[in-house]
Amino acid sequence: MTAPSITAVPFFSPELFEGDREALLEIVHAVGTGPEQKFILGERTARLERELAGRTGARAAVACSSGTSALTLILAAMGVGPGDEVIVPAFGCAPLAATVVDAGARPVFADVDPVRLTVDPAAAESLITSRTRVLLAAHMFSVMADMPAFRELADRRGLRLVEDSALAQGGTLRGRPAGRWGDAGLYSFVQVKTFGMPGEGGVVVTDDTALAAEVRMLRNHGQDGVHRFVHHRIGHNSRFDEVMAAFQLHRLPGLDGRLARRAEISAHYSRRFAPLAERGLVAPPEGGDGRFHYVYTVLTECRDALRAHLAERGVAAHVYYPRSLPAQPAFAPYARPGGSWPNAEAAARRNISLPLYPNLTDAQVEHIADAVCAFTETSAFTETSAFTDTSTFTDTSAFTETSAFTDADRGRA
Ligand SMILES: *Cc1c(COP(=O)(O)O)cnc(C)c1O
């Protein structure tokens, strides 16, 4: 029956900012009573941008109102519009396709790798046409996309590369931070992301200073920051809040510690779940290059039974994307007729994420791991998984220069 509340583990922590409450109130007071009465795009925002640029080694960082907005601004700054195609993952969050449609361009869905769950570079390449302007790769759950392959592909085909690293802050691949492989990358600061905050915000990071200048203009109605009410381009309202900038500056020194705790929990899950692979429960590998620790996602054909099993033990698990993007009512009209995305469909059917946040206690982590392991002993699991694919994650440190997937893996029409 229902576990006692001592073991109840919510999917997202309600206490992420518990230790920062006083600081937040002081910041609200300081900004609210400051002589400048500047609540957006002030010196605190500028300082946060400098800190984040320094931390990631980017020439420029431009704070904006959300991760979604960061994508919108990047596409607009790149001049993406009607008649253009942008290749996007067939599995992932709505903004991957919605921002492209909003720009007036067409999202072209590419299938994902079956275990990494990130867009497959070979599938993306097979979809390039004379109208393709941008490749949009996104990191997923805890695994970075094959960015070396995407970088090579974009350079070889003369395309722009946008790296949706909204949830991957803190990840690195071959020593290069997530967000720094594309012509532009981004981070979301929405509450639950790895550098989340109590509000909405995001940032664009890039080495392309001309692109950064465009993004800077576009986030504030196309003004250049010098001449007010001169609008060089049709822009957006995507400004950044000074209270949130001060709060992020306050939280920045603790970020590495929180990321390390996330990595520790993730490694513990991986150690516990490694023996489950042969039974058909697929977990990401322990540690490794190209990983980050946003949520911990496993794949199983009986994920609904797993979710119920966990709920009975007080553990809230989360299914992020129960449908692929081409199967969403909003995006189906943009999916190519007759197209198929078998890996995205399988991911939608099989993904389930476990709690992963820095303030989980060791006892909670063990309780979650025990509950998952116990599930694989139940008949609900053993009877289903006898018939299913037991492929395991490939070692993500083995990213190849060019992709090695076969034609059969590609989501071609
Ligand atoms: C969270 C997220 C976004 C959107 O960020 P918001 O700040 O919520 O708008 C975009 N892409 C990915 C991959 C995300 O995880």
GROMACS .gro file of C-alpha atoms and ligand atoms in nm, residues 66-68 93 95 139 164 166-167 188 190 193 200-201, ligand 1:
model
   29
   66SER     CA    1   1.293   3.247  -2.138
   67GLY     CA    2   1.461   2.956  -2.310
   68THR     CA    3   1.182   2.953  -2.566
   93CYS     CA    4   0.966   1.981  -2.625
   95PRO     CA    5   0.942   2.505  -2.859
  139HIS     CA    6   2.020   1.786  -2.571
  164ASP     CA    7   1.925   2.394  -2.779
  166ALA     CA    8   1.823   2.488  -2.247
  167LEU     CA    9   1.843   2.207  -1.988
  188SER     CA   10   1.673   2.827  -1.964
  190VAL     CA   11   1.298   2.822  -1.544
  193LYS     CA   12   1.644   2.358  -1.487
  200GLU     CA   13   1.114   3.302  -1.612
  201GLY     CA   14   1.438   3.374  -1.794
  414LIG     C1   15   1.305   2.404  -2.096
  414LIG     C2   16   1.340   2.391  -2.240
  414LIG     C3   17   1.310   2.491  -2.332
  414LIG     C4   18   1.227   2.610  -2.297
  414LIG     O1   19   1.277   2.691  -2.195
  414LIG     P1   20   1.172   2.787  -2.120
  414LIG     O2   21   1.261   2.874  -2.035
  414LIG     O3   22   1.082   2.699  -2.041
  414LIG     O4   23   1.100   2.863  -2.225
  414LIG     C5   24   1.351   2.474  -2.462
  414LIG     N1   25   1.419   2.366  -2.502
  414LIG     C6   26   1.450   2.267  -2.416
  414LIG     C7   27   1.529   2.149  -2.465
  414LIG     C8   28   1.410   2.275  -2.283
  414LIG     O5   29   1.440   2.176  -2.199
   0.00000   0.00000   0.00000
